[in-house]
Amino acid sequence: MFRSRSKDSQQTTAPVTDEDAVRDPQAPKGRPTPKRREALAQRKVSVKPPANRKEAARRAREARRAQLGKQREALINGDERYLPYRDRGPVRRFARDFVDSRWQLAEWFLPIAVAILIASMFPAYQAFALLAWLLIIVLIVLDETILGFRLRGALRRRFPDENRKGAVFYAILRTLQMRRLRLPKPQVKRGEPPRD
């Protein structure tokens, strides 16, 4: 009542930051306070924005190279965190293991095709080569169809509530690669059941 108006107006017009407006001061902040060492390391990482376009492009290139390096390692080791999006998830892992645990005729298509092409160069074996092409294609289609039905049933039983879209086609494309060239690398041996 007896205070001066100038002091009163100074107290009421204290600056309000966005952080104070959003978060209640009595509420916990939801994370531990970082140690000084961690805070300094974080500051050094985000030092300042790039000075020009060349610097920005160089930083983006380095970040992309680091990400691709992590992805390449994950494809070899099977680390789920850094796998490409198409290979992530338990459904895709099960489909990979389902294919890798059995022998498939389609994985031998490339060597057989080379042998048939060499045989077709000789006139005496051209009829045989044509018949071999027809036979190998029919057998591969039959083998892939059986694989598709079995995998679809196994996925339906194992993952009833998850999205299974594209997993069978993913597995069929995996069978077309030779086992040692497959990425992500096979994690199960032939004859072993797929991992959980």
PDB file of C-alpha atoms in Angstrom:
ATOM      1  CA  MET A   1       0.000   0.000   0.000  1.00  0.00           C
ATOM      2  CA  PHE A   2       2.814   2.403   0.866  1.00  0.00           C
ATOM      3  CA  ARG A   3       5.264   1.078  -1.734  1.00  0.00           C
ATOM      4  CA  SER A   4       6.445   3.141  -4.625  1.00  0.00           C
ATOM      5  CA  ARG A   5       4.924   2.363  -7.983  1.00  0.00           C
ATOM      6  CA  SER A   6       8.262   2.066  -9.822  1.00  0.00           C
ATOM      7  CA  LYS A   7       9.434  -0.922  -7.706  1.00  0.00           C
ATOM      8  CA  ASP A   8       6.048  -2.595  -8.025  1.00  0.00           C
ATOM      9  CA  SER A   9       6.034  -2.335 -11.828  1.00  0.00           C
ATOM     10  CA  GLN A  10       9.590  -3.725 -12.035  1.00  0.00           C
ATOM     11  CA  GLN A  11       8.631  -6.810 -10.073  1.00  0.00           C
ATOM     12  CA  THR A  12       5.577  -7.636 -12.175  1.00  0.00           C
ATOM     13  CA  THR A  13       7.337  -7.329 -15.527  1.00  0.00           C
ATOM     14  CA  ALA A  14      10.010 -10.010 -14.980  1.00  0.00           C
ATOM     15  CA  PRO A  15      10.950 -11.722 -18.249  1.00  0.00           C
ATOM     16  CA  VAL A  16       9.222 -15.056 -18.833  1.00  0.00           C
ATOM     17  CA  THR A  17      11.076 -17.591 -20.959  1.00  0.00           C
ATOM     18  CA  ASP A  18       9.441 -20.277 -23.084  1.00  0.00           C
ATOM     19  CA  GLU A  19      10.802 -22.981 -20.810  1.00  0.00           C
ATOM     20  CA  ASP A  20       9.127 -21.457 -17.737  1.00  0.00           C
ATOM     21  CA  ALA A  21       5.828 -21.098 -19.559  1.00  0.00           C
ATOM     22  CA  VAL A  22       5.829 -24.733 -20.726  1.00  0.00           C
ATOM     23  CA  ARG A  23       7.112 -26.606 -17.677  1.00  0.00           C
ATOM     24  CA  ASP A  24       5.830 -26.359 -14.152  1.00  0.00           C
ATOM     25  CA  PRO A  25       8.760 -25.377 -11.856  1.00  0.00           C
ATOM     26  CA  GLN A  26       7.756 -28.002  -9.289  1.00  0.00           C
ATOM     27  CA  ALA A  27       7.595 -30.808 -11.847  1.00  0.00           C
ATOM     28  CA  PRO A  28      10.647 -33.043 -12.375  1.00  0.00           C
ATOM     29  CA  LYS A  29      12.448 -32.472 -15.671  1.00  0.00           C
ATOM     30  CA  GLY A  30      12.305 -36.134 -16.677  1.00  0.00           C
ATOM     31  CA  ARG A  31      16.036 -36.743 -17.185  1.00  0.00           C
ATOM     32  CA  PRO A  32      19.153 -36.677 -15.047  1.00  0.00           C
ATOM     33  CA  THR A  33      21.405 -33.653 -15.149  1.00  0.00           C
ATOM     34  CA  PRO A  34      24.332 -34.462 -17.449  1.00  0.00           C
ATOM     35  CA  LYS A  35      27.810 -34.534 -15.975  1.00  0.00           C
ATOM     36  CA  ARG A  36      30.067 -31.641 -16.905  1.00  0.00           C
ATOM     37  CA  ARG A  37      32.230 -33.902 -19.060  1.00  0.00           C
ATOM     38  CA  GLU A  38      29.169 -35.060 -21.074  1.00  0.00           C
ATOM     39  CA  ALA A  39      27.838 -31.525 -21.413  1.00  0.00           C
ATOM     40  CA  LEU A  40      31.184 -30.255 -22.722  1.00  0.00           C
ATOM     41  CA  ALA A  41      31.433 -33.152 -25.168  1.00  0.00           C
ATOM     42  CA  GLN A  42      27.902 -32.407 -26.418  1.00  0.00           C
ATOM     43  CA  ARG A  43      28.781 -28.741 -26.832  1.00  0.00           C
ATOM     44  CA  LYS A  44      31.870 -29.602 -28.868  1.00  0.00           C
ATOM     45  CA  VAL A  45      29.806 -31.793 -31.190  1.00  0.00           C
ATOM     46  CA  SER A  46      27.284 -29.071 -31.959  1.00  0.00           C
ATOM     47  CA  VAL A  47      29.804 -26.244 -32.059  1.00  0.00           C
ATOM     48  CA  LYS A  48      28.429 -24.016 -34.771  1.00  0.00           C
ATOM     49  CA  PRO A  49      26.510 -24.258 -38.017  1.00  0.00           C
ATOM     50  CA  PRO A  50      28.457 -24.637 -41.256  1.00  0.00           C
ATOM     51  CA  ALA A  51      29.903 -21.416 -42.651  1.00  0.00           C
ATOM     52  CA  ASN A  52      29.041 -22.100 -46.295  1.00  0.00           C
ATOM     53  CA  ARG A  53      27.429 -24.642 -48.602  1.00  0.00           C
ATOM     54  CA  LYS A  54      30.665 -26.571 -49.139  1.00  0.00           C
ATOM     55  CA  GLU A  55      31.077 -27.104 -45.419  1.00  0.00           C
ATOM     56  CA  ALA A  56      27.435 -28.168 -45.073  1.00  0.00           C
ATOM     57  CA  ALA A  57      27.805 -30.633 -47.961  1.00  0.00           C
ATOM     58  CA  ARG A  58      30.999 -32.036 -46.437  1.00  0.00           C
ATOM     59  CA  ARG A  59      29.302 -32.567 -43.059  1.00  0.00           C
ATOM     60  CA  ALA A  60      26.295 -34.201 -44.707  1.00  0.00           C
ATOM     61  CA  ARG A  61      28.612 -36.478 -46.713  1.00  0.00           C
ATOM     62  CA  GLU A  62      30.485 -37.524 -43.570  1.00  0.00           C
ATOM     63  CA  ALA A  63      27.244 -38.202 -41.707  1.00  0.00           C
ATOM     64  CA  ARG A  64      25.902 -40.260 -44.626  1.00  0.00           C
ATOM     65  CA  ARG A  65      29.188 -42.202 -44.829  1.00  0.00           C
ATOM     66  CA  ALA A  66      29.051 -42.955 -41.093  1.00  0.00           C
ATOM     67  CA  GLN A  67      25.423 -44.105 -41.373  1.00  0.00           C
ATOM     68  CA  LEU A  68      26.227 -46.373 -44.334  1.00  0.00           C
ATOM     69  CA  GLY A  69      29.188 -47.815 -42.420  1.00  0.00           C
ATOM     70  CA  LYS A  70      26.912 -48.685 -39.499  1.00  0.00           C
ATOM     71  CA  GLN A  71      24.394 -50.181 -41.916  1.00  0.00           C
ATOM     72  CA  ARG A  72      27.073 -52.303 -43.627  1.00  0.00           C
ATOM     73  CA  GLU A  73      28.252 -53.611 -40.255  1.00  0.00           C
ATOM     74  CA  ALA A  74      24.672 -54.391 -39.259  1.00  0.00           C
ATOM     75  CA  LEU A  75      24.119 -56.337 -42.483  1.00  0.00           C
ATOM     76  CA  ILE A  76      27.121 -58.498 -41.631  1.00  0.00           C
ATOM     77  CA  ASN A  77      26.464 -58.870 -37.886  1.00  0.00           C
ATOM     78  CA  GLY A  78      22.649 -58.813 -37.952  1.00  0.00           C
ATOM     79  CA  ASP A  79      22.350 -55.847 -35.548  1.00  0.00           C
ATOM     80  CA  GLU A  80      18.674 -54.851 -35.740  1.00  0.00           C
ATOM     81  CA  ARG A  81      19.211 -51.201 -34.748  1.00  0.00           C
ATOM     82  CA  TYR A  82      21.099 -50.196 -37.888  1.00  0.00           C
ATOM     83  CA  LEU A  83      19.585 -52.525 -40.502  1.00  0.00           C
ATOM     84  CA  PRO A  84      17.871 -50.923 -43.490  1.00  0.00           C
ATOM     85  CA  TYR A  85      14.131 -50.430 -43.018  1.00  0.00           C
ATOM     86  CA  ARG A  86      13.202 -53.331 -45.336  1.00  0.00           C
ATOM     87  CA  ASP A  87      15.162 -55.810 -43.167  1.00  0.00           C
ATOM     88  CA  ARG A  88      13.964 -54.713 -39.714  1.00  0.00           C
ATOM     89  CA  GLY A  89      11.554 -56.399 -37.388  1.00  0.00           C
ATOM     90  CA  PRO A  90      10.848 -59.862 -36.031  1.00  0.00           C
ATOM     91  CA  VAL A  91       8.709 -60.874 -39.035  1.00  0.00           C
ATOM     92  CA  ARG A  92      11.499 -60.176 -41.531  1.00  0.00           C
ATOM     93  CA  ARG A  93      14.065 -61.861 -39.251  1.00  0.00           C
ATOM     94  CA  PHE A  94      11.872 -64.964 -39.070  1.00  0.00           C
ATOM     95  CA  ALA A  95      11.441 -64.962 -42.874  1.00  0.00           C
ATOM     96  CA  ARG A  96      15.239 -64.728 -43.326  1.00  0.00           C
ATOM     97  CA  ASP A  97      15.843 -67.554 -40.881  1.00  0.00           C
ATOM     98  CA  PHE A  98      13.109 -69.662 -42.465  1.00  0.00           C
ATOM     99  CA  VAL A  99      14.842 -69.379 -45.853  1.00  0.00           C
ATOM    100  CA  ASP A 100      18.383 -69.773 -44.508  1.00  0.00           C
ATOM    101  CA  SER A 101      17.553 -72.938 -42.568  1.00  0.00           C
ATOM    102  CA  ARG A 102      16.694 -74.994 -45.674  1.00  0.00           C
ATOM    103  CA  TRP A 103      18.015 -75.903 -49.098  1.00  0.00           C
ATOM    104  CA  GLN A 104      16.335 -74.103 -51.992  1.00  0.00           C
ATOM    105  CA  LEU A 105      16.750 -74.872 -55.690  1.00  0.00           C
ATOM    106  CA  ALA A 106      16.553 -71.176 -56.598  1.00  0.00           C
ATOM    107  CA  GLU A 107      19.876 -70.378 -54.894  1.00  0.00           C
ATOM    108  CA  TRP A 108      21.627 -72.670 -57.402  1.00  0.00           C
ATOM    109  CA  PHE A 109      19.939 -71.029 -60.400  1.00  0.00           C
ATOM    110  CA  LEU A 110      22.942 -68.896 -61.371  1.00  0.00           C
ATOM    111  CA  PRO A 111      25.510 -71.730 -61.595  1.00  0.00           C
ATOM    112  CA  ILE A 112      22.970 -73.964 -63.368  1.00  0.00           C
ATOM    113  CA  ALA A 113      22.135 -71.156 -65.818  1.00  0.00           C
ATOM    114  CA  VAL A 114      25.826 -70.695 -66.645  1.00  0.00           C
ATOM    115  CA  ALA A 115      26.197 -74.456 -67.264  1.00  0.00           C
ATOM    116  CA  ILE A 116      23.114 -74.479 -69.513  1.00  0.00           C
ATOM    117  CA  LEU A 117      24.395 -71.443 -71.466  1.00  0.00           C
ATOM    118  CA  ILE A 118      27.737 -73.143 -72.063  1.00  0.00           C
ATOM    119  CA  ALA A 119      25.952 -76.332 -73.186  1.00  0.00           C
ATOM    120  CA  SER A 120      23.743 -74.331 -75.570  1.00  0.00           C
ATOM    121  CA  MET A 121      26.833 -73.091 -77.446  1.00  0.00           C
ATOM    122  CA  PHE A 122      27.411 -76.576 -78.849  1.00  0.00           C
ATOM    123  CA  PRO A 123      24.940 -77.578 -81.590  1.00  0.00           C
ATOM    124  CA  ALA A 124      24.696 -81.157 -80.345  1.00  0.00           C
ATOM    125  CA  TYR A 125      23.438 -80.021 -76.924  1.00  0.00           C
ATOM    126  CA  GLN A 126      21.054 -77.222 -77.943  1.00  0.00           C
ATOM    127  CA  ALA A 127      17.918 -79.360 -77.632  1.00  0.00           C
ATOM    128  CA  PHE A 128      19.092 -80.573 -74.229  1.00  0.00           C
ATOM    129  CA  ALA A 129      19.786 -76.977 -73.130  1.00  0.00           C
ATOM    130  CA  LEU A 130      16.279 -75.847 -74.133  1.00  0.00           C
ATOM    131  CA  LEU A 131      14.726 -78.728 -72.222  1.00  0.00           C
ATOM    132  CA  ALA A 132      16.965 -77.991 -69.208  1.00  0.00           C
ATOM    133  CA  TRP A 133      15.848 -74.311 -69.207  1.00  0.00           C
ATOM    134  CA  LEU A 134      12.216 -75.352 -69.170  1.00  0.00           C
ATOM    135  CA  LEU A 135      12.759 -77.970 -66.480  1.00  0.00           C
ATOM    136  CA  ILE A 136      14.771 -75.716 -64.141  1.00  0.00           C
ATOM    137  CA  ILE A 137      12.259 -72.844 -64.417  1.00  0.00           C
ATOM    138  CA  VAL A 138       9.307 -75.138 -63.664  1.00  0.00           C
ATOM    139  CA  LEU A 139      11.113 -76.701 -60.687  1.00  0.00           C
ATOM    140  CA  ILE A 140      12.071 -73.299 -59.256  1.00  0.00           C
ATOM    141  CA  VAL A 141       8.517 -71.945 -59.589  1.00  0.00           C
ATOM    142  CA  LEU A 142       7.173 -75.088 -57.891  1.00  0.00           C
ATOM    143  CA  ASP A 143       9.770 -74.881 -55.104  1.00  0.00           C
ATOM    144  CA  GLU A 144       9.073 -71.172 -54.507  1.00  0.00           C
ATOM    145  CA  THR A 145       5.312 -71.773 -54.432  1.00  0.00           C
ATOM    146  CA  ILE A 146       5.694 -74.470 -51.778  1.00  0.00           C
ATOM    147  CA  LEU A 147       8.021 -72.202 -49.784  1.00  0.00           C
ATOM    148  CA  GLY A 148       5.497 -69.362 -50.010  1.00  0.00           C
ATOM    149  CA  PHE A 149       2.641 -71.476 -48.653  1.00  0.00           C
ATOM    150  CA  ARG A 150       4.737 -72.908 -45.818  1.00  0.00           C
ATOM    151  CA  LEU A 151       6.146 -69.533 -44.812  1.00  0.00           C
ATOM    152  CA  ARG A 152       2.735 -67.854 -44.930  1.00  0.00           C
ATOM    153  CA  GLY A 153       1.340 -70.516 -42.573  1.00  0.00           C
ATOM    154  CA  ALA A 154       4.321 -70.274 -40.208  1.00  0.00           C
ATOM    155  CA  LEU A 155       4.056 -66.472 -40.111  1.00  0.00           C
ATOM    156  CA  ARG A 156       0.318 -66.656 -39.432  1.00  0.00           C
ATOM    157  CA  ARG A 157       0.916 -69.002 -36.496  1.00  0.00           C
ATOM    158  CA  ARG A 158       3.976 -67.202 -35.079  1.00  0.00           C
ATOM    159  CA  PHE A 159       2.908 -63.558 -35.613  1.00  0.00           C
ATOM    160  CA  PRO A 160      -0.902 -63.410 -35.628  1.00  0.00           C
ATOM    161  CA  ASP A 161      -1.130 -59.727 -34.604  1.00  0.00           C
ATOM    162  CA  GLU A 162       1.823 -58.233 -36.514  1.00  0.00           C
ATOM    163  CA  ASN A 163       2.010 -56.780 -39.995  1.00  0.00           C
ATOM    164  CA  ARG A 164       3.197 -59.591 -42.309  1.00  0.00           C
ATOM    165  CA  LYS A 165       2.773 -57.683 -45.549  1.00  0.00           C
ATOM    166  CA  GLY A 166       5.586 -58.334 -48.032  1.00  0.00           C
ATOM    167  CA  ALA A 167       7.409 -60.915 -45.879  1.00  0.00           C
ATOM    168  CA  VAL A 168       6.775 -63.837 -48.262  1.00  0.00           C
ATOM    169  CA  PHE A 169       7.968 -61.885 -51.303  1.00  0.00           C
ATOM    170  CA  TYR A 170      10.996 -60.760 -49.261  1.00  0.00           C
ATOM    171  CA  ALA A 171      11.825 -64.401 -48.473  1.00  0.00           C
ATOM    172  CA  ILE A 172      11.381 -65.511 -52.096  1.00  0.00           C
ATOM    173  CA  LEU A 173      13.768 -62.797 -53.291  1.00  0.00           C
ATOM    174  CA  ARG A 174      16.248 -63.959 -50.645  1.00  0.00           C
ATOM    175  CA  THR A 175      16.175 -67.519 -52.015  1.00  0.00           C
ATOM    176  CA  LEU A 176      17.312 -66.239 -55.428  1.00  0.00           C
ATOM    177  CA  GLN A 177      20.677 -65.229 -53.913  1.00  0.00           C
ATOM    178  CA  MET A 178      23.404 -67.737 -53.171  1.00  0.00           C
ATOM    179  CA  ARG A 179      23.669 -68.333 -49.424  1.00  0.00           C
ATOM    180  CA  ARG A 180      27.139 -66.832 -48.973  1.00  0.00           C
ATOM    181  CA  LEU A 181      26.152 -63.657 -50.864  1.00  0.00           C
ATOM    182  CA  ARG A 182      23.000 -62.949 -48.860  1.00  0.00           C
ATOM    183  CA  LEU A 183      22.744 -59.755 -46.823  1.00  0.00           C
ATOM    184  CA  PRO A 184      21.987 -59.632 -43.905  1.00  0.00           C
ATOM    185  CA  LYS A 185      24.243 -62.651 -43.415  1.00  0.00           C
ATOM    186  CA  PRO A 186      22.488 -65.901 -42.458  1.00  0.00           C
ATOM    187  CA  GLN A 187      22.263 -66.296 -38.675  1.00  0.00           C
ATOM    188  CA  VAL A 188      21.146 -69.963 -38.640  1.00  0.00           C
ATOM    189  CA  LYS A 189      22.707 -73.090 -40.094  1.00  0.00           C
ATOM    190  CA  ARG A 190      20.903 -75.334 -42.536  1.00  0.00           C
ATOM    191  CA  GLY A 191      18.572 -77.691 -40.721  1.00  0.00           C
ATOM    192  CA  GLU A 192      18.247 -75.484 -37.624  1.00  0.00           C
ATOM    193  CA  PRO A 193      14.806 -74.136 -36.774  1.00  0.00           C
ATOM    194  CA  PRO A 194      14.330 -70.349 -37.199  1.00  0.00           C
ATOM    195  CA  ARG A 195      15.175 -68.254 -34.129  1.00  0.00           C
ATOM    196  CA  ASP A 196      12.471 -66.723 -31.949  1.00  0.00           C
TER     197      ASP A 196
END
